[in-house]
mmCIF file of C-alpha atoms in Angstrom:
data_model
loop_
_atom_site.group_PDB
_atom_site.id
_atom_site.type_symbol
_atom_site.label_atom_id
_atom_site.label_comp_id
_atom_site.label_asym_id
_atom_site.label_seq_id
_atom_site.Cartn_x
_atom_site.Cartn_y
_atom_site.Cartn_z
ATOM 1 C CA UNK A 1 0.000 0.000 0.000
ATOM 2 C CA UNK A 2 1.096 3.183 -1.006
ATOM 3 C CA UNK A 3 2.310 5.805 1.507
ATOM 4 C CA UNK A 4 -0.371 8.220 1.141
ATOM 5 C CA UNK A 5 -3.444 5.402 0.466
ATOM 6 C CA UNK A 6 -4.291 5.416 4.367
ATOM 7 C CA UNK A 7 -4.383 9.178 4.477
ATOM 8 C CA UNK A 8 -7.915 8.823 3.817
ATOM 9 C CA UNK A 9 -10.980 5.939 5.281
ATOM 10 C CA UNK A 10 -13.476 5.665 2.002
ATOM 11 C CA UNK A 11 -12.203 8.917 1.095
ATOM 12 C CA UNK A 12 -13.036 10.686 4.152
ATOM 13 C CA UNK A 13 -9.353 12.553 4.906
ATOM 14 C CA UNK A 14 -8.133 11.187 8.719
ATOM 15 C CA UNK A 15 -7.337 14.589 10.647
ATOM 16 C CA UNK A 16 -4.724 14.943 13.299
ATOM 17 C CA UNK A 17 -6.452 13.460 16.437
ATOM 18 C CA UNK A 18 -7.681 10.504 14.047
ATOM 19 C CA UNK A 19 -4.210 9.853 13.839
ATOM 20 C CA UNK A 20 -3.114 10.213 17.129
ATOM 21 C CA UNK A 21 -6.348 7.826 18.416
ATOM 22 C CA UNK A 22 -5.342 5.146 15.803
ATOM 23 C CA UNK A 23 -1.537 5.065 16.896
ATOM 24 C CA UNK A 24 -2.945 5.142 20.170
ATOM 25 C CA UNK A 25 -5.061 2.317 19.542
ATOM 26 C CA UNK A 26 -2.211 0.142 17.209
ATOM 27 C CA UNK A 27 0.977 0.510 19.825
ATOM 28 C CA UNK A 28 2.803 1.599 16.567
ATOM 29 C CA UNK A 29 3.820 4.190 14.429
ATOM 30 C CA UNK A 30 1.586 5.629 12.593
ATOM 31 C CA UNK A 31 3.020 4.605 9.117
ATOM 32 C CA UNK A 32 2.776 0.794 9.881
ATOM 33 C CA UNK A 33 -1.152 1.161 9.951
ATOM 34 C CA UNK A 34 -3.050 -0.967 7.656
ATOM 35 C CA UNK A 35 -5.992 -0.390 5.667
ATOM 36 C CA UNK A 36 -7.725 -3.334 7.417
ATOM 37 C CA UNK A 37 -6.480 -1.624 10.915
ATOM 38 C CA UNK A 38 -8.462 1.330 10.384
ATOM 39 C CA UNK A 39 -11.509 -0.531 8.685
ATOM 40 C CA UNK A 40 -11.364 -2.325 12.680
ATOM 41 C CA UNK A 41 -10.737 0.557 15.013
ATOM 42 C CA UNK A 42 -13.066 2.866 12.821
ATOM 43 C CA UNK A 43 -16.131 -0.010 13.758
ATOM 44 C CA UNK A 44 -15.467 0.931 17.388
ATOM 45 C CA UNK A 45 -15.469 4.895 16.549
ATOM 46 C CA UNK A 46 -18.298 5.806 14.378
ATOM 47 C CA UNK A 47 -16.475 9.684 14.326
ATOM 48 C CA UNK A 48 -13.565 8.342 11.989
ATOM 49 C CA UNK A 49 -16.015 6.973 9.270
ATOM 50 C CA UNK A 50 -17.452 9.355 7.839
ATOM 51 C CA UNK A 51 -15.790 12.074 9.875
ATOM 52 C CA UNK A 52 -18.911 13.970 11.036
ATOM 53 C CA UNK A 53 -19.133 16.491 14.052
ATOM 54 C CA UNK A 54 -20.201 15.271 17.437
ATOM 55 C CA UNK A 55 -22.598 16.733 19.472
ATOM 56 C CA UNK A 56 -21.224 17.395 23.236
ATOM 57 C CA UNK A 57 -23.846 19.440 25.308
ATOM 58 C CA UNK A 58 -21.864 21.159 29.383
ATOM 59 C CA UNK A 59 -24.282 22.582 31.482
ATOM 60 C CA UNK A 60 -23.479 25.441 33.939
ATOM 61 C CA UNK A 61 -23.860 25.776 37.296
ATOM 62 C CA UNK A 62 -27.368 27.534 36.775
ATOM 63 C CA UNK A 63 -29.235 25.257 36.073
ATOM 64 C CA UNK A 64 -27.748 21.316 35.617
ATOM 65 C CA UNK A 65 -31.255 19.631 36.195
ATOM 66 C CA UNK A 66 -32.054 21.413 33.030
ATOM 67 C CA UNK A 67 -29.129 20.050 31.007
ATOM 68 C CA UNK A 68 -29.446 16.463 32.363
ATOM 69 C CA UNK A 69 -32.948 16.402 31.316
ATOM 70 C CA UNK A 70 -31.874 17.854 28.165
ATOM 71 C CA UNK A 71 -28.762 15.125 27.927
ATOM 72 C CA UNK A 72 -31.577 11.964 28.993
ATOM 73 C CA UNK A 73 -33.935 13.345 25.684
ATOM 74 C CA UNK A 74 -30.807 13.145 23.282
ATOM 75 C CA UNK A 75 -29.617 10.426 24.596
ATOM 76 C CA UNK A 76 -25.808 11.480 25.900
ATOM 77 C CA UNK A 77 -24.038 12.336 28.788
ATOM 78 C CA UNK A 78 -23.451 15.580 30.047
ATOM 79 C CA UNK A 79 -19.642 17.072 28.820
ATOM 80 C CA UNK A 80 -17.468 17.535 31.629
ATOM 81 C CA UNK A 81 -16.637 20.562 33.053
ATOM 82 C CA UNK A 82 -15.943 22.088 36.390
ATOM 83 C CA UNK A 83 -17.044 25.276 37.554
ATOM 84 C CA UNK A 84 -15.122 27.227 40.222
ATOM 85 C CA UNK A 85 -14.329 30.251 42.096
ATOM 86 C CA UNK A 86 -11.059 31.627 42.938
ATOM 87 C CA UNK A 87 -10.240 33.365 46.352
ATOM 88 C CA UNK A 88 -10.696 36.394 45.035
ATOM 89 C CA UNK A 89 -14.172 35.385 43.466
ATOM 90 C CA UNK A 90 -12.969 35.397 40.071
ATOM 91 C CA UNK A 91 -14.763 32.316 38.003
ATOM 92 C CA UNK A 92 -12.834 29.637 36.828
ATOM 93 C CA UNK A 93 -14.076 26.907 34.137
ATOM 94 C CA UNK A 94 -11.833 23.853 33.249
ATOM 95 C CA UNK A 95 -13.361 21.993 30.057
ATOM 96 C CA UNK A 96 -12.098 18.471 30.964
ATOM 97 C CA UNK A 97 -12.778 16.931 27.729
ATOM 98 C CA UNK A 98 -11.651 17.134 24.289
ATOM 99 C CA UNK A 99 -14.219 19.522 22.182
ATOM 100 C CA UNK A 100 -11.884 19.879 18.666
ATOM 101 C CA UNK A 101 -13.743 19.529 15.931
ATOM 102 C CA UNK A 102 -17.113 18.887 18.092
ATOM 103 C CA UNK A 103 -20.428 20.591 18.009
ATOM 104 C CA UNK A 104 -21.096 21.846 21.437
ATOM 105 C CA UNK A 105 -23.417 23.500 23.251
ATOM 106 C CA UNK A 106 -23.363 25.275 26.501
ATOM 107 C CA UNK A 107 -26.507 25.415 29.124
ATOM 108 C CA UNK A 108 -26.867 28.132 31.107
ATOM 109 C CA UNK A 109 -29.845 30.446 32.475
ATOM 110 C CA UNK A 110 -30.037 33.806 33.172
ATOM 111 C CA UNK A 111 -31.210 33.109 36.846
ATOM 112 C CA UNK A 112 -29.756 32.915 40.374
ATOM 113 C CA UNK A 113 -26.199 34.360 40.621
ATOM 114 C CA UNK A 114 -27.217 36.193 37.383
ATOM 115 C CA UNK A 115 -23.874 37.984 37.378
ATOM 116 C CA UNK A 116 -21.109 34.932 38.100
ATOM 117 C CA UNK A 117 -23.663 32.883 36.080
ATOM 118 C CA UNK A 118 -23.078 35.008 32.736
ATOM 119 C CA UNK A 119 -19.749 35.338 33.427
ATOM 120 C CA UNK A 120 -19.263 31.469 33.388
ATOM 121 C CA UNK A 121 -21.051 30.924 30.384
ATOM 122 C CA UNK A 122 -18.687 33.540 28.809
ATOM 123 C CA UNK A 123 -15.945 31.492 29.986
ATOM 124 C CA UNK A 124 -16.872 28.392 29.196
ATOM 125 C CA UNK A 125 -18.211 29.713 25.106
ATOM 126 C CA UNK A 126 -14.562 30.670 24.932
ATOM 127 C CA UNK A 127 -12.840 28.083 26.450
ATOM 128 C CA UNK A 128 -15.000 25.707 23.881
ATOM 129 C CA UNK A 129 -13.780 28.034 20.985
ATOM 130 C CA UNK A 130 -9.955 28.318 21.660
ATOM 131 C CA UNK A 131 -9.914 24.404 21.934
ATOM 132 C CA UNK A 132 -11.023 24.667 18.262
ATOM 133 C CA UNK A 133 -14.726 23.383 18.573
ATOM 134 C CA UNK A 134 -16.604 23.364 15.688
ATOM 135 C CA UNK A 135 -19.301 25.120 16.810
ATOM 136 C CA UNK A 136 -20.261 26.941 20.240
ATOM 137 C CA UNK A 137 -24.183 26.883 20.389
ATOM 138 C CA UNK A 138 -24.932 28.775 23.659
ATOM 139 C CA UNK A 139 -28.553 27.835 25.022
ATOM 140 C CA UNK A 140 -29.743 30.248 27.756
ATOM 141 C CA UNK A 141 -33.263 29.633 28.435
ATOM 142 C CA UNK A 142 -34.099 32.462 30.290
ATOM 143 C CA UNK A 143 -31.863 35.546 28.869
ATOM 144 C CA UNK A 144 -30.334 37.871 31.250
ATOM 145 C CA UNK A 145 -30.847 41.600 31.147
ATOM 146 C CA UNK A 146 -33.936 41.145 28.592
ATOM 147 C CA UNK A 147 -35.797 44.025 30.277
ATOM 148 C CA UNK A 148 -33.203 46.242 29.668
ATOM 149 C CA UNK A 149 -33.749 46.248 25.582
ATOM 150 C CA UNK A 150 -34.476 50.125 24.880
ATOM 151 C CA UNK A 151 -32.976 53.701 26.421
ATOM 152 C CA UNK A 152 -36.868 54.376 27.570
ATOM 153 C CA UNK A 153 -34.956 57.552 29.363
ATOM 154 C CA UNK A 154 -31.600 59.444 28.927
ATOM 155 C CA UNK A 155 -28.429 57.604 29.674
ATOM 156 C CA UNK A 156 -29.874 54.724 29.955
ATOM 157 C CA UNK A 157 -27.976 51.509 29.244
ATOM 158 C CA UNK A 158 -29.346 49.122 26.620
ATOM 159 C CA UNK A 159 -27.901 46.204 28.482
ATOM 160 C CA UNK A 160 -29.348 43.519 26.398
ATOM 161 C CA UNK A 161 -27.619 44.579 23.503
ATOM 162 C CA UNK A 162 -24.689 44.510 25.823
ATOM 163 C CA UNK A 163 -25.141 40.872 26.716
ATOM 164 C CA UNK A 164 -25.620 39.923 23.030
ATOM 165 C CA UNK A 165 -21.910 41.587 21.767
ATOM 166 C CA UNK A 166 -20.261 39.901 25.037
ATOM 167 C CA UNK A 167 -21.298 36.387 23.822
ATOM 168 C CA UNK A 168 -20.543 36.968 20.051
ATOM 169 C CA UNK A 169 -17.203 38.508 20.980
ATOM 170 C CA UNK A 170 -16.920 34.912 23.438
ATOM 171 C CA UNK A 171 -17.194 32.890 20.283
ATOM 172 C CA UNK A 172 -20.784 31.991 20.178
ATOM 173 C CA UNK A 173 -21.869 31.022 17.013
ATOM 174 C CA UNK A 174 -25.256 30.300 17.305
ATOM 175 C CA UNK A 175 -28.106 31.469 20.273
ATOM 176 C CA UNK A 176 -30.895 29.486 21.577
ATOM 177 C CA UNK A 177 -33.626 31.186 24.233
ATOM 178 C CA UNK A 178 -37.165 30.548 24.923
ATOM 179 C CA UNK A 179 -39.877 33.671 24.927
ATOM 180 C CA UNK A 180 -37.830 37.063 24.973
ATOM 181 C CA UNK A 181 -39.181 39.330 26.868
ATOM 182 C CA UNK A 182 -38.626 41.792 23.801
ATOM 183 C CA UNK A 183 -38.387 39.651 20.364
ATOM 184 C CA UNK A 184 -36.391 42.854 19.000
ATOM 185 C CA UNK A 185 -33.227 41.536 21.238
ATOM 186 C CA UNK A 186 -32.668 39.026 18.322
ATOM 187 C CA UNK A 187 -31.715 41.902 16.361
ATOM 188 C CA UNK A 188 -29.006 42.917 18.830
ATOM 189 C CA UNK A 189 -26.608 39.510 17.317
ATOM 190 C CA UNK A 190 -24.977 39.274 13.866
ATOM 191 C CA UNK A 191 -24.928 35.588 14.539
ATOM 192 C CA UNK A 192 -27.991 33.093 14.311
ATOM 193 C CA UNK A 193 -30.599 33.448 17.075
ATOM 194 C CA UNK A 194 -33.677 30.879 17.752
ATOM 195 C CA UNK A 195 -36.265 32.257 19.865
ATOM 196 C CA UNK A 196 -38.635 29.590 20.922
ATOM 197 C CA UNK A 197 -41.992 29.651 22.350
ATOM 198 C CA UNK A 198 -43.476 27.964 25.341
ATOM 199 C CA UNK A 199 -46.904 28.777 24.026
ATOM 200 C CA UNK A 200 -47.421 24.510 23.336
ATOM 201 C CA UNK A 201 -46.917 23.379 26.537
ATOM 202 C CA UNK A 202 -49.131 26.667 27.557
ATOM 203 C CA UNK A 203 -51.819 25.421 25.529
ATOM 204 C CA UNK A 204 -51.392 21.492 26.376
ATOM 205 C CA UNK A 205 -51.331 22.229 29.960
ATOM 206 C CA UNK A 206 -55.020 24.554 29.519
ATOM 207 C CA UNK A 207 -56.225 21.826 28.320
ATOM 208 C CA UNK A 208 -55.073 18.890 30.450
ATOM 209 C CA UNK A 209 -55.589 20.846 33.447
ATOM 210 C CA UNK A 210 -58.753 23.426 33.229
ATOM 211 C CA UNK A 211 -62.019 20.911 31.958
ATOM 212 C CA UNK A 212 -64.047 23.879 31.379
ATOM 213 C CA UNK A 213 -61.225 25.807 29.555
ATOM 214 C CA UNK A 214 -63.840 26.498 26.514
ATOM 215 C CA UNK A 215 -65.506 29.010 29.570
ATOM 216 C CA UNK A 216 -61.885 30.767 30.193
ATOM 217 C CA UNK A 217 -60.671 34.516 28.786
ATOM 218 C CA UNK A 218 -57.037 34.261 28.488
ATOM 219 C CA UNK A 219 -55.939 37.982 30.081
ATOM 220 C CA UNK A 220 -52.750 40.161 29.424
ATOM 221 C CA UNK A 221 -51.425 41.476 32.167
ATOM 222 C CA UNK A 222 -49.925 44.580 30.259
ATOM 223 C CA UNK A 223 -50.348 45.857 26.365
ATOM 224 C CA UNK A 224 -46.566 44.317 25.196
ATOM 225 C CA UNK A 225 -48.238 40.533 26.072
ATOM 226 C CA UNK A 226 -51.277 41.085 23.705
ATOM 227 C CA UNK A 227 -49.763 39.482 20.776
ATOM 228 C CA UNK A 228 -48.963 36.207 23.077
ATOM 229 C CA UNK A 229 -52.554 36.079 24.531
ATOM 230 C CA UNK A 230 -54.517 36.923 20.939
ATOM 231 C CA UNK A 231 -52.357 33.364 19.594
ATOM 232 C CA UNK A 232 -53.394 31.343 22.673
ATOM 233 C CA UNK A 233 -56.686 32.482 22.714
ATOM 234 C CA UNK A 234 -56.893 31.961 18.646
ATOM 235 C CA UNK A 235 -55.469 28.044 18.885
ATOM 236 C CA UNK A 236 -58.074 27.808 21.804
ATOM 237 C CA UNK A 237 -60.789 29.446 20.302
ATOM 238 C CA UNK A 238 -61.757 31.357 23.395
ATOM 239 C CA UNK A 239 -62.066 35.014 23.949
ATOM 240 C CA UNK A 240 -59.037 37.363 25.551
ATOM 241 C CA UNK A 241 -58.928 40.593 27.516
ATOM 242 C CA UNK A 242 -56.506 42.853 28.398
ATOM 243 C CA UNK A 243 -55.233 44.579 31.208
ATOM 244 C CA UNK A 244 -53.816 47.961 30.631
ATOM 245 C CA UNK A 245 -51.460 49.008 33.443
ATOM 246 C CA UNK A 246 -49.389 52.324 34.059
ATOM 247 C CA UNK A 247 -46.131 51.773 36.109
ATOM 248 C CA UNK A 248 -45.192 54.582 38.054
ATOM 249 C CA UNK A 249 -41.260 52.863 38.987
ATOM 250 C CA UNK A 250 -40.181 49.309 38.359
ATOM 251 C CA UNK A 251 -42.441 46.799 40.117
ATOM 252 C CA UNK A 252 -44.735 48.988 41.164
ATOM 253 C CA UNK A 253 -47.710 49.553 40.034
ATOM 254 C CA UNK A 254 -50.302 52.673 39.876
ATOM 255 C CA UNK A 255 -53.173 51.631 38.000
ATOM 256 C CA UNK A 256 -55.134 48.852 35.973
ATOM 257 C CA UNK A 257 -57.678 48.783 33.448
ATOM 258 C CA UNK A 258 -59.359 45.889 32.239
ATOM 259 C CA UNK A 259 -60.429 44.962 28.787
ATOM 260 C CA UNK A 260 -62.747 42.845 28.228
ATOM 261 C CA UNK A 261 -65.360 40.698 30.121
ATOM 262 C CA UNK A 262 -64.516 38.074 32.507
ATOM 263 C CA UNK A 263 -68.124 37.788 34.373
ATOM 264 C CA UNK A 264 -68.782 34.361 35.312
ATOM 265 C CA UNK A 265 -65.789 33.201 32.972
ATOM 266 C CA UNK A 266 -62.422 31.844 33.955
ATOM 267 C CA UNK A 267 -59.656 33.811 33.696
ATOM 268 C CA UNK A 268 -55.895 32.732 32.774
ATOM 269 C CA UNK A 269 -53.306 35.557 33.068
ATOM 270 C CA UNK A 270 -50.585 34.849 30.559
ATOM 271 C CA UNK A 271 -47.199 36.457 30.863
ATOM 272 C CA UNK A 272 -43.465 35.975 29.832
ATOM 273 C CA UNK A 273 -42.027 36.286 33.027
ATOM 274 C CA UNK A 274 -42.832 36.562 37.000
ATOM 275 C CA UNK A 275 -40.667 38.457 39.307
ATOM 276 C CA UNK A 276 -41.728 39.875 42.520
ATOM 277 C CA UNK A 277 -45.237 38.884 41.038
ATOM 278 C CA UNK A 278 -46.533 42.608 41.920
ATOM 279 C CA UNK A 279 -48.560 42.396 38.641
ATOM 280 C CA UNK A 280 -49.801 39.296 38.758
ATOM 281 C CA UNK A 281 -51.345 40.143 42.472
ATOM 282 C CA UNK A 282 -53.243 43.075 41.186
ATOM 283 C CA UNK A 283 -54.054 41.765 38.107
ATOM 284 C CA UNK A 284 -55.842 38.684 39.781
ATOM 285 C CA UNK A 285 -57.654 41.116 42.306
ATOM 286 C CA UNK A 286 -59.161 43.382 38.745
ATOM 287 C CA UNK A 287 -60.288 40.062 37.464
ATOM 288 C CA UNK A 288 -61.973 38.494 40.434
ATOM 289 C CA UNK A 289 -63.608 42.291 41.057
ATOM 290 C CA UNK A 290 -64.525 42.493 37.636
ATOM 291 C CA UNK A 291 -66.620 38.842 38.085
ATOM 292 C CA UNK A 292 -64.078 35.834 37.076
ATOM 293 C CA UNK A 293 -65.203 32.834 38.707
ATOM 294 C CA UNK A 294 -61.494 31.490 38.885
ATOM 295 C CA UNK A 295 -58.253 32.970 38.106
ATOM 296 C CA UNK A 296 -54.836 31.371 36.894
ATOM 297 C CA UNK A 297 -51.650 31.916 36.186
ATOM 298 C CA UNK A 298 -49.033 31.021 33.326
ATOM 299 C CA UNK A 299 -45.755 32.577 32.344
ATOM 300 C CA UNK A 300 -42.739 30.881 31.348
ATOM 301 C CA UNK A 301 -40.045 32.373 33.338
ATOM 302 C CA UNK A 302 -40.698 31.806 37.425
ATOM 303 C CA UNK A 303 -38.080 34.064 38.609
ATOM 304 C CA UNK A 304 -40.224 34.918 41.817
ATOM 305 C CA UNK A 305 -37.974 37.139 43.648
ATOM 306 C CA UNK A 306 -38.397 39.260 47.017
ATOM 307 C CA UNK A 307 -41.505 38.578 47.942
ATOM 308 C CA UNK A 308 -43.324 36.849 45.500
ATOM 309 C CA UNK A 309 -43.872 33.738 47.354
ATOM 310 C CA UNK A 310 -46.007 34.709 49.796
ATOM 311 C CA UNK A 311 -47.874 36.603 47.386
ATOM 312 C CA UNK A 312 -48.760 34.041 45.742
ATOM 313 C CA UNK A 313 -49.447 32.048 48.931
ATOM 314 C CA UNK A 314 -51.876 35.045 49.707
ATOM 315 C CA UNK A 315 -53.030 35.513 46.350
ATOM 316 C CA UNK A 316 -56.451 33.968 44.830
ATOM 317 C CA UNK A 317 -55.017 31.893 42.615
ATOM 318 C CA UNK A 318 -55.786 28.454 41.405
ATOM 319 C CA UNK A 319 -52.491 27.866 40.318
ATOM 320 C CA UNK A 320 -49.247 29.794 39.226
ATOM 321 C CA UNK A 321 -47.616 27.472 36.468
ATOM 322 C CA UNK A 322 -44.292 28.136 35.106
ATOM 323 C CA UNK A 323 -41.981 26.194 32.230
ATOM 324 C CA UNK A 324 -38.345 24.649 33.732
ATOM 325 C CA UNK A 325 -36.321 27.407 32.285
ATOM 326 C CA UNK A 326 -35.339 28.564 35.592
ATOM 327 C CA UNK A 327 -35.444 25.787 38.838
ATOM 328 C CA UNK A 328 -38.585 25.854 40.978
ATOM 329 C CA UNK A 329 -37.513 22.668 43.361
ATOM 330 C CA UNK A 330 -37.265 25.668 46.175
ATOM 331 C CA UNK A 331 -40.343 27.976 44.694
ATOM 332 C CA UNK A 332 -42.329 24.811 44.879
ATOM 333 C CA UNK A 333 -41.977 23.430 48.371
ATOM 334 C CA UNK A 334 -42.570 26.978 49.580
ATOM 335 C CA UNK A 335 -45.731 27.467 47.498
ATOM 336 C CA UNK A 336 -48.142 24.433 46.990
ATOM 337 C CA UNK A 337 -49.606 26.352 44.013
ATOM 338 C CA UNK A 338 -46.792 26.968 41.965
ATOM 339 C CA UNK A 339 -46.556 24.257 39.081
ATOM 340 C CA UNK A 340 -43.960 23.014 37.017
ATOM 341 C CA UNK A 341 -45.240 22.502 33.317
ATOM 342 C CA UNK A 342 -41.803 20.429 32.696
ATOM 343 C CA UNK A 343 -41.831 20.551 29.315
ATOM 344 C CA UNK A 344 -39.028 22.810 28.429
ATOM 345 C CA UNK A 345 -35.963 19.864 27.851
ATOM 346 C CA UNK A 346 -38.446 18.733 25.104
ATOM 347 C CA UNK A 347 -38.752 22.296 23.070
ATOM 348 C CA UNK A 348 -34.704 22.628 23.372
ATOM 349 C CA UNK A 349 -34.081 18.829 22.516
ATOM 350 C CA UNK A 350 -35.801 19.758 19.232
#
């Protein structure tokens, strides 16, 4: 055999690490490989023939119950990587795995430790990139900063946009997130961004969960969240209102008008996200004034900060049910109404 005729497996050209693995593999130089050596090893490593990019998903320290679920759906186990702090607090990220030539993606949520948290996914996108990944896909399934998408006053900072030129300048090449709070933040990357919806598992748990869902009004709790109630309602074919609010300083609200009629009817506020859940206490109070029979709630990011627990202990509501993009183990031993729909590893798996 000629010198240069196992340079290439079906004509598939053996890179580097090929090489290294098959020397590896042989005990011997790799010049003395034979045709039929490669045709054995390559059985055992379905990478080498055809040479194809492998999928490796790491999950950070936000939110790993996310990525194993996410792992368990596809079918492989989560990359390995450790996550650690410095004296000084400085983050440190050791990718303890080879990722060259791979197609990876990175897990992490804009929740808890919001701060550290994007900083480690920062980290680890780069650390993926300078060990000369293929591809760095980062999924963050609840985006930090999204609020902060416009200068709504002078010298304000348009923080989102911020976010978005830290992770391209990382080496992301690719952006998955579930229901921006603002759908113009896509526009803040030059690199591929998937926005996807939680509105299925919205509408699968309505209709699993409420019998007399057909007698529901699915409510906005603001003007921005019309569009999301108006599909809902459409793929339910039930009516919506709206509830027009005017916020005198963040989370606090002045005053609510309602739009639409509720009497007798059950009604389902619908939001994108839930933090102090100042909103959604009001909101359910104008509804059950205004004649609902029942009122629940739905939004896909739980953040439920300060004291949003115990409102929504206090609150009227049937249920407060929220998608896995942020962990509710916690939320939900604290509140018996708060409800997981669980549905999220099988949108991102997709």
């Amino acid at each position: 055999m000629e010198k240069n005729d196992y340079q290439t497996l079906n004509g598939t050209p053996l890179i580097n690490e090929d090489k290294s693995y098959l020397k590896s593999k042989t005990n011997s130089d790799f010049s003395k490989v034979t045709y039929n050596n490669i045709l054995k090893l390559s059985e055992h490593r379905p990478s080498l023939c055809p040479r194809m990019p492998n999928i490796k998903v790491f999950g950070g320290s936000s939110h790993p119950g996310l990525t194993k679920l996410i792992c368990t759906r596809l079918g492989l186990e989560p990359g390995r990587v450790v996550a650690k702090k410095f004296s000084n607090r400085e983050t440190n990220v050791e990718i303890n795995e080879s990722v060259r030539g791979e197609d990876v993606f990175i897990v992490q949520s804009g929740c808890g430790e919001i701060n550290d948290n994007l900083m480690e996914l920062l980290i680890m996108i780069n650390a993926c990139k300078i060990a000369s990944a293929s591809r760095v896909t980062a999924v963050i399934p609840c985006f930090p900063y999204a609020r902060q998408d416009r200068k709504d006053k002078s010298r304000a900072p348009i923080s989102a946009k911020l976010v978005a030129n830290m992770l391209s300048v990382a080496g992301a090449d690719h952006i998955i997130t579930m229901d921006l709070h603002a759908s113009q933040i896509q526009g803040f990357f030059d690199i591929p961004v998937d926005n996807l919806f939680a509105e299925p598992a919205v509408i699968r748990w309505i209709q699993l969960h409420i019998p007399d869902f057909k007698n529901a009004v699915i409510v906005s709790p603001d003007a921005g969240g019309a569009k999301r109630v108006t599909s809902i309602a459409d793929r339910l074919n039930i009516d919506f209102a709206l509830i027009h609010k005017e916020r005198k300083k963040a989370n606090e609200i002045d005053s609510m008008v309602l739009v639409g009629d509720v009497t007798k009817r059950i009604a389902i506020l619908v939001d994108d996200m839930a933090d102090t859940c100042g909103t959604f206490e009001y909101a359910s109070q104008k509804l059950l004034s205004a004649g609902a029979s029942k009122v629940y709630a739905i939004c896909t990011h739980g953040i439920f900060s300060g004291p949003a627990i115990s409102r929504i202990n206090n609150s009227p509501f049937e249920a407060v049910v929220v998608t896995n993009t942020i962990p509710q183990e916690e939320n939900m031993k604290n509140s018996n109404k708060i409800q997981d729909i669980s549905d999220i590893n099988d949108i991102s798996s997709c």
